[in-house]
Short mmCIF file of C-alpha atoms in Angstrom, two decimals:
data_model
loop_
_atom_site.label_atom_id
_atom_site.label_comp_id
_atom_site.label_asym_id
_atom_site.label_seq_id
_atom_site.Cartn_x
_atom_site.Cartn_y
_atom_site.Cartn_z
CA ARG Y 1 42.27 -17.96 28.72
CA LEU Y 2 40.44 -21.09 29.92
CA ILE Y 3 39.02 -19.14 32.87
CA ALA Y 4 37.92 -16.33 30.54
CA ALA Y 5 36.37 -18.85 28.15
CA ALA Y 6 34.55 -20.49 31.06
CA GLY Y 7 33.22 -17.10 32.11
CA ILE Y 8 31.93 -16.43 28.61
CA GLY Y 9 30.21 -19.82 28.57
CA GLN Y 10 28.52 -19.07 31.90
CA GLN Y 11 27.32 -15.71 30.57
CA GLN Y 12 25.84 -17.35 27.49
CA GLN Y 13 24.04 -19.91 29.62
CA GLN Y 14 22.64 -17.16 31.83
CA GLN Y 15 21.45 -15.20 28.80
CA GLN Y 16 19.75 -18.27 27.36
CA GLN Y 17 18.01 -18.95 30.67
CA GLN Y 18 16.84 -15.35 30.87
CA GLN Y 19 15.47 -15.51 27.32
CA GLN Y 20 13.63 -18.75 28.10
CA GLN Y 21 12.11 -17.22 31.22
CA GLN Y 22 11.08 -14.14 29.27
CA GLN Y 23 9.38 -16.27 26.63
CA GLN Y 24 7.56 -18.27 29.30
CA ARG Y 25 6.31 -15.06 30.91
CA GLU Y 26 5.08 -13.80 27.55
CA GLN Y 27 3.23 -17.05 26.85
CA GLN Y 28 1.50 -17.08 30.25
CA PRO Y 29 -1.97 -15.49 30.27
CA ASP Y 30 -2.22 -12.06 31.84
CA THR Y 31 -3.91 -11.85 35.21
CA GLY Y 32 -6.27 -9.09 36.21
CA GLN Y 33 -3.52 -7.35 38.25
CA GLN Y 34 -1.16 -7.39 35.26
CA GLN Y 35 -3.87 -5.91 33.05
CA GLN Y 36 -4.39 -3.09 35.55
CA GLN Y 37 -0.68 -2.33 35.68
CA SER Y 38 -0.21 -2.46 31.87
CA PRO Y 39 -3.58 -2.11 30.13
CA ARG Y 40 -3.87 -3.56 26.64
CA LEU Y 41 -4.35 -1.36 23.61
CA THR Y 42 -7.66 -1.42 21.81
CA LEU Y 43 -7.81 -2.31 18.13
CA PHE Y 44 -8.27 1.31 17.14
CA GLN Y 45 -5.33 2.39 19.29
CA LYS Y 46 -3.26 -0.26 17.55
CA LEU Y 47 -4.27 1.30 14.22
CA LEU Y 48 -2.95 4.65 15.42
CA LEU Y 49 0.29 3.05 16.53
CA ILE Y 50 0.70 1.27 13.19
CA LYS Y 51 0.01 4.52 11.34
CA VAL Y 52 2.85 6.22 13.18
CA SER Y 53 5.38 3.38 13.12
CA ARG Y 54 4.60 1.17 10.08
CA GLU Y 55 2.45 3.02 7.59
CA ASP Y 56 2.95 0.27 5.00
CA LEU Y 57 1.00 -2.17 7.23
CA LEU Y 58 -1.95 0.17 7.74
CA ILE Y 59 -4.15 -1.32 4.98
CA ALA Y 60 -3.78 -4.85 6.37
CA ALA Y 61 -4.48 -3.56 9.89
CA VAL Y 62 -7.60 -1.72 8.71
CA GLN Y 63 -8.85 -4.87 6.97
CA HIS Y 64 -8.30 -6.85 10.19
CA TYR Y 65 -10.10 -4.16 12.21
CA ILE Y 66 -13.12 -4.12 9.88
CA SER Y 67 -13.25 -7.92 9.74
CA THR Y 68 -13.18 -8.11 13.56
CA GLN Y 69 -15.72 -5.37 14.21
CA LEU Y 70 -18.17 -5.85 11.32
CA GLY Y 71 -17.45 -9.29 9.89
CA PRO Y 72 -15.32 -10.85 7.14
CA SER Y 73 -17.95 -10.12 4.48
CA PHE Y 74 -17.19 -6.39 4.72
CA THR Y 75 -13.61 -6.92 3.53
CA GLU Y 76 -14.57 -9.00 0.48
CA VAL Y 77 -15.61 -7.56 -2.85
CA PRO Y 78 -19.36 -8.20 -3.24
CA SER Y 79 -20.41 -10.04 -6.37
CA THR Y 80 -23.72 -8.78 -7.75
CA SER Y 81 -25.23 -10.66 -10.65
CA LEU Y 82 -26.97 -8.91 -13.51
CA MET Y 83 -30.07 -10.96 -12.75
CA ASP Y 84 -30.42 -9.21 -9.39
CA ILE Y 85 -29.89 -5.84 -11.08
CA TYR Y 86 -32.44 -6.70 -13.76
CA LEU Y 87 -35.05 -7.61 -11.15
CA ASP Y 88 -34.48 -4.30 -9.35
CA SER Y 89 -34.89 -2.27 -12.55
CA SER Y 90 -37.97 -1.37 -14.57
CA PRO Y 91 -38.73 -0.07 -18.08
CA TYR Y 92 -38.84 3.46 -16.66
CA THR Y 93 -35.48 3.41 -14.84
CA PRO Y 94 -32.23 3.05 -16.80
CA VAL Y 95 -29.37 0.88 -15.55
CA ILE Y 96 -26.12 2.88 -15.43
CA PHE Y 97 -22.69 1.20 -15.32
CA LEU Y 98 -20.03 3.56 -13.95
CA LEU Y 99 -16.82 2.27 -15.48
CA SER Y 100 -13.23 2.52 -14.35
CA GLN Y 101 -9.91 1.60 -15.90
CA GLY Y 102 -9.90 -2.08 -16.81
CA ALA Y 103 -13.65 -2.62 -16.27
CA ASP Y 104 -15.83 -4.07 -19.02
CA ALA Y 105 -19.62 -4.19 -18.79
CA ILE Y 106 -20.62 -5.18 -22.32
CA SER Y 107 -19.24 -8.73 -22.09
CA ASP Y 108 -21.23 -9.42 -18.91
CA LEU Y 109 -24.32 -7.89 -20.50
CA ASN Y 110 -23.94 -10.05 -23.61
CA ARG Y 111 -23.72 -13.22 -21.50
CA PHE Y 112 -26.73 -12.23 -19.42
CA ALA Y 113 -28.73 -11.34 -22.54
CA ALA Y 114 -27.85 -14.71 -24.07
CA SER Y 115 -29.16 -16.45 -20.94
CA GLU Y 116 -32.42 -14.52 -21.41
CA GLY Y 117 -32.73 -15.55 -25.06
CA ARG Y 118 -31.42 -12.30 -26.51
CA ALA Y 119 -28.44 -11.58 -28.74
CA VAL Y 120 -26.89 -8.51 -30.31
CA GLY Y 121 -29.27 -7.46 -33.06
CA GLN Y 122 -31.95 -9.87 -31.83
CA GLY Y 123 -33.52 -8.41 -28.71
CA LEU Y 124 -30.39 -6.47 -27.70
CA GLN Y 125 -29.42 -3.30 -29.56
CA VAL Y 126 -25.95 -1.92 -28.84
CA VAL Y 127 -24.80 1.55 -29.93
CA SER Y 128 -21.35 2.94 -29.19
CA LEU Y 129 -21.85 6.67 -28.81
CA GLY Y 130 -19.60 9.06 -30.60
CA GLN Y 131 -19.76 11.58 -33.38
CA GLY Y 132 -23.10 11.34 -35.21
CA GLN Y 133 -24.41 8.38 -33.19
CA GLY Y 134 -26.79 10.38 -30.98
CA PRO Y 135 -29.76 10.44 -33.39
CA VAL Y 136 -29.25 6.73 -34.14
CA ALA Y 137 -29.36 5.88 -30.43
CA GLU Y 138 -32.44 8.02 -29.88
CA GLY Y 139 -34.28 6.30 -32.73
CA LEU Y 140 -33.43 2.83 -31.40
CA VAL Y 141 -34.63 3.73 -27.91
CA LYS Y 142 -37.99 5.04 -29.17
CA VAL Y 143 -38.54 1.91 -31.25
CA ALA Y 144 -37.54 -0.40 -28.40
CA MET Y 145 -40.01 1.31 -26.07
CA LYS Y 146 -42.82 -0.41 -27.99
CA SER Y 147 -41.07 -3.58 -29.18
CA GLY Y 148 -39.61 -4.55 -25.77
CA ASP Y 149 -35.98 -4.80 -26.89
CA TRP Y 150 -33.01 -3.92 -24.71
CA VAL Y 151 -30.89 -0.95 -25.75
CA CYS Y 152 -27.32 -0.48 -24.53
CA LEU Y 153 -25.70 2.92 -25.09
CA GLN Y 154 -21.96 2.47 -24.68
CA ASN Y 155 -19.43 5.14 -23.72
CA CYS Y 156 -21.84 7.97 -22.97
CA HIS Y 157 -18.86 10.06 -21.83
CA LEU Y 158 -17.70 10.28 -25.45
CA ALA Y 159 -20.90 12.08 -26.54
CA ARG Y 160 -20.74 15.20 -24.37
CA SER Y 161 -22.84 17.33 -26.69
CA TRP Y 162 -25.63 14.72 -26.71
CA MET Y 163 -25.99 14.50 -22.92
CA PRO Y 164 -28.88 17.04 -22.77
CA GLN Y 165 -30.83 14.88 -25.26
CA LEU Y 166 -30.12 11.83 -23.09
CA ALA Y 167 -31.58 13.64 -20.08
CA GLN Y 168 -34.71 14.46 -22.10
CA LEU Y 169 -34.98 10.83 -23.22
CA VAL Y 170 -34.88 9.58 -19.63
CA GLU Y 171 -37.43 12.26 -18.70
CA LEU Y 172 -39.68 10.85 -21.42
CA LEU Y 173 -39.43 7.42 -19.78
CA GLN Y 174 -40.57 8.91 -16.48
CA GLU Y 175 -43.49 10.71 -18.11
CA THR Y 176 -44.82 7.56 -19.76
CA ALA Y 177 -45.03 5.93 -16.34
CA ARG Y 178 -47.80 8.39 -15.44
CA TYR Y 179 -49.93 7.59 -18.48
CA LYS Y 180 -53.09 5.64 -17.76
CA ASP Y 181 -53.58 4.65 -21.38
CA THR Y 182 -51.96 1.25 -21.92
CA GLU Y 183 -51.13 2.07 -25.54
CA GLN Y 184 -48.89 4.95 -24.45
CA GLN Y 185 -47.10 2.97 -21.74
CA LEU Y 186 -43.76 1.24 -22.29
CA HIS Y 187 -43.35 -2.43 -23.11
CA PRO Y 188 -42.76 -4.31 -19.82
CA SER Y 189 -39.64 -6.03 -21.23
CA PHE Y 190 -37.94 -2.81 -22.36
CA ARG Y 191 -34.68 -1.91 -20.61
CA LEU Y 192 -32.19 0.91 -21.16
CA TRP Y 193 -28.55 0.15 -20.29
CA LEU Y 194 -25.95 2.94 -20.12
CA THR Y 195 -22.17 2.73 -19.69
CA THR Y 196 -20.07 5.76 -18.88
CA MET Y 197 -16.93 6.88 -17.17
CA PRO Y 198 -17.42 9.09 -14.07
CA VAL Y 199 -17.40 12.53 -15.71
CA ASP Y 200 -18.81 15.79 -14.37
CA TYR Y 201 -20.93 16.54 -17.45
CA PHE Y 202 -23.00 13.35 -17.23
CA PRO Y 203 -26.58 14.46 -16.41
CA GLY Y 204 -27.28 14.38 -12.71
CA SER Y 205 -30.98 13.81 -13.31
CA VAL Y 206 -30.18 10.56 -15.13
CA LEU Y 207 -28.04 9.37 -12.21
CA GLN Y 208 -30.80 10.13 -9.73
CA ARG Y 209 -33.47 8.27 -11.69
CA GLY Y 210 -31.44 5.21 -12.65
CA VAL Y 211 -29.97 2.13 -11.02
CA ARG Y 212 -26.24 2.84 -10.58
CA ILE Y 213 -23.58 0.13 -10.59
CA ALA Y 214 -19.94 1.02 -10.06
CA LEU Y 215 -17.68 -1.34 -12.00
CA GLU Y 216 -14.03 -1.39 -11.07
CA PRO Y 217 -11.43 -4.15 -11.28
CA PRO Y 218 -10.79 -5.90 -7.94
CA ARG Y 219 -7.62 -5.07 -6.03
CA GLY Y 220 -5.42 -8.04 -5.26
CA LEU Y 221 -4.72 -11.36 -6.92
CA LYS Y 222 -7.23 -13.31 -4.84
CA PRO Y 223 -10.22 -10.99 -5.60
CA THR Y 224 -9.18 -11.00 -9.27
CA LEU Y 225 -9.27 -14.80 -9.37
CA LEU Y 226 -12.67 -14.81 -7.67
CA ARG Y 227 -14.09 -12.39 -10.21
CA SER Y 228 -12.58 -14.32 -13.13
CA TYR Y 229 -14.21 -17.58 -11.99
CA THR Y 230 -17.50 -15.82 -11.32
CA ALA Y 231 -17.52 -14.47 -14.88
CA LEU Y 232 -16.93 -17.89 -16.48
CA PRO Y 233 -19.77 -18.93 -18.80
CA PRO Y 234 -21.96 -21.84 -17.66
CA GLY Y 235 -20.42 -25.23 -18.36
CA CYS Y 236 -16.97 -23.84 -19.06
CA LEU Y 237 -15.11 -26.05 -16.56
CA SER Y 238 -16.98 -29.18 -17.67
CA ALA Y 239 -16.37 -28.70 -21.40
CA PHE Y 240 -13.89 -31.62 -21.61
CA ASN Y 241 -15.40 -34.03 -19.08
CA LYS Y 242 -16.33 -36.57 -21.78
CA THR Y 243 -12.98 -36.47 -23.58
CA GLY Y 244 -10.61 -37.31 -20.73
CA LYS Y 245 -9.05 -33.84 -20.78
CA ALA Y 246 -10.93 -32.41 -17.82
CA GLN Y 247 -7.93 -32.15 -15.50
CA GLN Y 248 -5.74 -30.39 -18.08
CA TRP Y 249 -8.53 -28.04 -19.09
CA GLN Y 250 -9.33 -27.00 -15.52
CA ARG Y 251 -5.68 -26.22 -14.85
CA LEU Y 252 -5.43 -24.25 -18.09
CA VAL Y 253 -8.46 -22.18 -17.05
CA PHE Y 254 -6.77 -21.41 -13.73
CA VAL Y 255 -3.52 -20.51 -15.50
CA ALA Y 256 -5.45 -18.12 -17.76
CA ALA Y 257 -7.12 -16.50 -14.73
CA LEU Y 258 -3.75 -16.31 -12.96
CA LEU Y 259 -2.07 -14.67 -15.97
CA HIS Y 260 -4.90 -12.16 -16.19
CA GLY Y 261 -4.51 -11.31 -12.52
CA LEU Y 262 -0.73 -10.93 -12.81
CA VAL Y 263 -0.81 -8.53 -15.74
CA GLN Y 264 -3.59 -6.50 -14.11
CA GLU Y 265 -2.10 -6.31 -10.62
CA ARG Y 266 1.31 -5.20 -11.88
CA ARG Y 267 -0.32 -1.85 -12.68
CA ARG Y 268 -0.66 -1.17 -8.95
CA PHE Y 269 3.13 -1.00 -8.63
CA GLY Y 270 3.36 1.95 -11.00
CA ALA Y 271 6.52 2.14 -13.08
CA LEU Y 272 7.86 -0.96 -11.32
CA GLY Y 273 5.05 -3.01 -12.83
CA TRP Y 274 4.58 -1.54 -16.31
CA ASN Y 275 6.16 1.48 -17.94
CA ILE Y 276 2.68 2.35 -19.25
CA PRO Y 277 -0.52 1.48 -17.30
CA TYR Y 278 -2.37 -0.62 -19.90
CA GLU Y 279 -6.14 -1.11 -19.74
CA PHE Y 280 -6.44 -4.89 -19.64
CA SER Y 281 -10.08 -5.94 -19.29
CA ASP Y 282 -12.21 -9.06 -18.78
CA SER Y 283 -12.59 -9.45 -22.54
CA ASP Y 284 -8.86 -10.27 -22.72
CA LEU Y 285 -9.40 -13.14 -20.30
CA ALA Y 286 -12.38 -14.41 -22.29
CA CYS Y 287 -10.31 -14.40 -25.49
CA ALA Y 288 -7.45 -16.24 -23.75
CA VAL Y 289 -9.80 -18.96 -22.47
CA GLN Y 290 -11.33 -19.39 -25.93
CA THR Y 291 -7.87 -19.65 -27.48
CA MET Y 292 -6.75 -22.33 -25.03
CA GLN Y 293 -9.99 -24.23 -25.51
CA GLY Y 294 -9.57 -24.22 -29.29
CA ILE Y 295 -5.96 -25.40 -29.11
CA LEU Y 296 -6.85 -28.16 -26.66
CA GLN Y 297 -9.65 -29.37 -28.92
CA GLU Y 298 -7.30 -29.61 -31.89
CA THR Y 299 -4.75 -31.78 -30.12
CA GLN Y 300 -4.68 -35.49 -30.83
CA ASP Y 301 -5.94 -37.95 -28.19
CA SER Y 302 -3.45 -40.18 -26.41
CA SER Y 303 -3.40 -42.17 -23.21
CA THR Y 304 -0.88 -40.10 -21.28
CA LEU Y 305 0.75 -36.73 -21.47
CA THR Y 306 4.46 -36.89 -20.83
CA ASN Y 307 6.45 -33.69 -21.06
CA ARG Y 308 9.57 -32.27 -19.54
CA GLY Y 309 9.20 -31.64 -15.81
CA CYS Y 310 5.54 -32.64 -15.86
CA GLY Y 311 5.47 -36.38 -15.29
CA SER Y 312 2.62 -38.58 -16.40
CA VAL Y 313 -0.77 -36.92 -16.49
CA PRO Y 314 -3.79 -38.51 -18.14
CA GLY Y 315 -5.17 -36.50 -21.01
CA SER Y 316 -4.26 -35.48 -24.52
CA HIS Y 317 -0.88 -34.80 -26.03
CA LEU Y 318 0.09 -31.13 -26.11
CA GLY Y 319 3.23 -30.85 -28.16
CA GLY Y 320 5.70 -28.01 -28.18
CA SER Y 321 3.95 -26.35 -31.11
CA ALA Y 322 0.72 -26.14 -29.08
CA TRP Y 323 2.47 -24.30 -26.25
CA GLU Y 324 4.20 -22.01 -28.71
CA ALA Y 325 0.84 -21.22 -30.29
CA MET Y 326 -0.64 -20.41 -26.87
CA ARG Y 327 2.26 -18.13 -25.95
CA TYR Y 328 2.11 -16.31 -29.26
CA ILE Y 329 -1.67 -15.86 -29.53
CA VAL Y 330 -2.31 -15.11 -25.85
CA GLY Y 331 0.88 -13.18 -25.17
CA GLN Y 332 1.71 -11.39 -28.42
CA ILE Y 333 -1.77 -10.89 -29.90
CA ASN Y 334 -4.34 -11.04 -27.11
CA TYR Y 335 -2.58 -9.14 -24.32
CA GLY Y 336 0.37 -7.94 -26.40
CA GLY Y 337 -1.95 -6.03 -28.72
CA ARG Y 338 -2.32 -3.40 -25.98
CA VAL Y 339 1.36 -3.24 -25.07
CA THR Y 340 3.35 -0.56 -26.90
CA ASP Y 341 6.55 -0.19 -24.88
CA ALA Y 342 9.45 -2.40 -26.00
CA ASN Y 343 10.54 -3.32 -22.46
CA ASP Y 344 6.96 -4.11 -21.50
CA ARG Y 345 6.69 -6.48 -24.46
CA ARG Y 346 9.85 -8.28 -23.31
CA LEU Y 347 8.42 -8.56 -19.81
CA LEU Y 348 5.11 -9.91 -21.13
CA SER Y 349 6.99 -12.55 -23.14
CA VAL Y 350 8.85 -13.66 -20.00
CA ILE Y 351 5.58 -13.95 -18.04
CA MET Y 352 3.99 -16.05 -20.79
CA GLU Y 353 7.10 -18.23 -21.04
CA GLN Y 354 7.00 -18.86 -17.31
CA HIS Y 355 3.32 -19.81 -17.02
CA LEU Y 356 2.47 -21.30 -20.43
CA GLN Y 357 4.65 -24.38 -20.38
CA PRO Y 358 4.00 -28.12 -19.96
CA SER Y 359 4.86 -28.15 -16.24
CA VAL Y 360 1.72 -26.15 -15.38
CA LEU Y 361 -0.34 -29.27 -16.06
CA GLY Y 362 1.46 -31.17 -13.30
CA SER Y 363 1.57 -30.73 -9.55
CA ASN Y 364 5.21 -29.58 -9.34
CA HIS Y 365 5.02 -26.29 -11.21
CA ARG Y 366 6.60 -23.52 -9.14
CA LEU Y 367 5.32 -19.97 -9.47
CA THR Y 368 8.37 -18.35 -7.88
CA SER Y 369 12.03 -19.17 -7.41
CA SER Y 370 11.37 -19.53 -3.67
CA GLY Y 371 9.32 -22.66 -4.32
CA MET Y 372 5.68 -21.48 -4.25
CA LEU Y 373 3.69 -24.24 -5.99
CA LEU Y 374 0.78 -23.73 -8.35
CA GLN Y 375 -2.33 -24.81 -6.43
CA ALA Y 376 -5.18 -24.84 -8.91
CA PRO Y 377 -8.74 -25.51 -7.69
CA THR Y 378 -10.08 -28.92 -8.65
CA GLY Y 379 -13.51 -29.92 -9.89
CA ASP Y 380 -15.88 -28.71 -12.59
CA ASP Y 381 -18.18 -26.84 -10.20
CA VAL Y 382 -17.59 -23.08 -10.19
CA THR Y 383 -18.96 -22.74 -6.66
CA SER Y 384 -16.51 -25.34 -5.34
CA CYS Y 385 -13.60 -23.64 -7.12
CA ILE Y 386 -14.58 -20.27 -5.68
CA SER Y 387 -14.62 -21.72 -2.15
CA GLN Y 388 -11.12 -23.13 -2.73
CA ILE Y 389 -9.85 -19.77 -4.00
CA LYS Y 390 -11.28 -18.04 -0.93
CA ALA Y 391 -8.97 -20.18 1.20
CA LEU Y 392 -5.92 -18.56 -0.43
CA PRO Y 393 -4.09 -15.81 1.51
CA TYR Y 394 -5.41 -12.30 0.94
CA SER Y 395 -2.00 -10.59 0.79
CA ASP Y 396 0.05 -10.94 -2.38
CA ASP Y 397 3.70 -11.88 -2.34
CA PRO Y 398 5.65 -9.48 -4.63
CA ALA Y 399 7.63 -12.50 -5.81
CA LEU Y 400 4.50 -13.66 -7.65
CA PHE Y 401 4.89 -10.64 -9.90
CA GLY Y 402 8.64 -11.06 -10.21
CA LEU Y 403 9.31 -8.03 -7.99
CA ASN Y 404 11.52 -7.36 -5.00
CA PRO Y 405 9.82 -7.45 -1.56
CA ASN Y 406 10.57 -3.75 -1.15
CA ALA Y 407 8.14 -3.01 -3.98
CA SER Y 408 5.22 -3.89 -1.72
CA ILE Y 409 6.40 -1.40 0.91
CA THR Y 410 6.20 1.51 -1.51
CA LEU Y 411 2.83 0.31 -2.82
CA ASN Y 412 1.33 -0.17 0.65
CA ARG Y 413 2.46 3.26 1.77
CA GLN Y 414 0.87 4.88 -1.25
CA GLU Y 415 -2.41 3.01 -0.74
CA ALA Y 416 -2.43 3.91 2.97
CA ARG Y 417 -2.04 7.60 2.16
CA ASN Y 418 -4.81 7.39 -0.44
CA LEU Y 419 -7.07 5.78 2.17
CA LEU Y 420 -6.39 8.52 4.69
CA ASP Y 421 -6.97 11.20 2.06
CA CYS Y 422 -10.37 9.69 1.28
CA VAL Y 423 -11.25 9.56 4.98
CA LEU Y 424 -10.31 13.22 5.41
CA ALA Y 425 -12.29 14.19 2.31
CA MET Y 426 -15.44 12.69 3.86
CA GLN Y 427 -15.13 14.69 7.04
CA PRO Y 428 -17.78 17.41 7.64
CA ARG Y 429 -16.87 20.75 6.14
CA MET Y 430 -16.68 23.76 8.47
CA ALA Y 431 -17.89 27.15 7.22
CA ALA Y 432 -16.06 30.39 7.94
CA ALA Y 433 -17.37 32.43 10.87
CA PRO Y 434 -18.75 36.00 10.46
CA ALA Y 435 -16.31 38.87 10.43
CA ALA Y 436 -17.33 39.98 13.92
CA THR Y 437 -16.21 36.72 15.54
CA PRO Y 438 -13.43 35.28 13.37
CA ALA Y 439 -12.19 32.88 16.06
CA ALA Y 440 -15.51 31.03 16.45
CA PRO Y 441 -16.15 28.71 13.47
CA THR Y 442 -19.78 27.79 12.86
CA ARG Y 443 -21.48 25.04 10.96
CA ARG Y 444 -23.26 25.48 7.70
CA PRO Y 445 -26.43 27.63 7.79
CA VAL Y 446 -28.60 24.67 6.75
CA SER Y 447 -27.36 22.57 9.69
CA ALA Y 448 -27.84 25.50 12.08
CA ALA Y 449 -31.41 26.08 10.86
CA ALA Y 450 -32.23 22.38 11.23
CA ARG Y 451 -31.13 22.43 14.88
CA ARG Y 452 -33.21 25.49 15.79
CA PRO Y 453 -36.23 24.79 18.02
CA ILE Y 454 -39.56 24.68 16.22
CA SER Y 455 -40.95 27.36 18.53
CA SER Y 456 -38.40 29.90 17.31
CA ARG Y 457 -39.37 29.55 13.64
CA PRO Y 458 -41.46 32.35 12.01
CA LYS Y 459 -45.22 32.04 11.85
CA SER Y 460 -47.44 32.88 8.92
CA ALA Y 461 -50.36 35.24 9.42
CA ALA Y 462 -52.98 32.50 9.37
CA ALA Y 463 -50.95 30.24 11.58
CA ALA Y 464 -50.25 33.05 14.04
CA ALA Y 465 -53.95 33.73 14.34
CA ALA Y 466 -54.60 30.07 14.99
CA GLY Y 467 -51.62 29.77 17.35
CA GLN Y 468 -49.90 27.13 15.20
CA VAL Y 469 -46.26 26.98 14.20
CA VAL Y 470 -45.38 26.53 10.53
CA THR Y 471 -43.26 23.42 10.06
#
């Protein structure tokens, strides 16, 4: 037995030595001869290999490929301000917001109008289209053409029967641009804003003549946080700098943005996230921030804030009733007003209970049971906070949403298949060949005519006499 045991020990030592040698060989740089014997795969070949073997990792591999080939900026959601859109527009070209589930354009427009000295009813006219609202909207637009007001027509997809009149109204804007008489021209400050879902009956002529902006909620917790901080009103983070509550307020703003991202991103997991895909929007986040700001203003001043699990943090005293008020107003009224399923309401209550508690104001609050700490950006400068959020990892841990790690596998596979379906849909279409040669597919007639030599095109009578080819 001792001899056998000694033999086993020698075998284990040999195996360990072999493993160490193998690791050293892998860590050594490849020479030119080794590269010729076993050539490395290109990045695109690696994508093909990942597609075959690990389809759930394809999205991350595609993002890495695009970031390597084109740059990191091509994998980030671009943030376009309404000021840039406004400068690109004119009184004769409408601005069209193409909405998607969870996107909200009117709140951003209201903030931008306020920065330009306009408010709803005072320089900004807003009409929500629906039954009987078409003539009202048309009258407001014709009056604003001369007064210089902004007109926003919301939910154009709900007024299907009025879409022909909208096309005629935009055509009228284009016709006035050709008038030489200054009295018939539009006011230089006039703007027409349209919001609509992508529907097939929206006039194509309006889309061609307007400035189109596609609004869709960002995908991923990190892009959601970036968009939430970008949409904060000016001076929001510095609202409590003079009261000694700046640190608590900045963490509460981050908690509100984090909660908004969690409830939105759970929709991506389908039935694992919510039983019903609710349309949470940016207006819910704005209401949550206002609620927290109001509750924080009503609290009594004290030298330190001491709560369970939080330690000593300078600021104001937030008692248990304040946290209960936040959980009820934000969870049950603000976000809970959209939730109709009983199990979803229970889940929403658990999420609010986990993140709206005194420990979030300290540095030891854990987001998950595995020990992931809450790392809120510091400072009252939005630009600095955005740069700190950009340093966060791009991939989301399913534990952040209270889900099993296997949930991300199903989600990533579904998103990878959707990506491939979109790529295939953009491929050139092949037309059927004539009956005489069914086995030889040809391209579309327009493409074939464009590739024909100029000399083979027909000549008109005058051009033939002059020896010129009609182009």
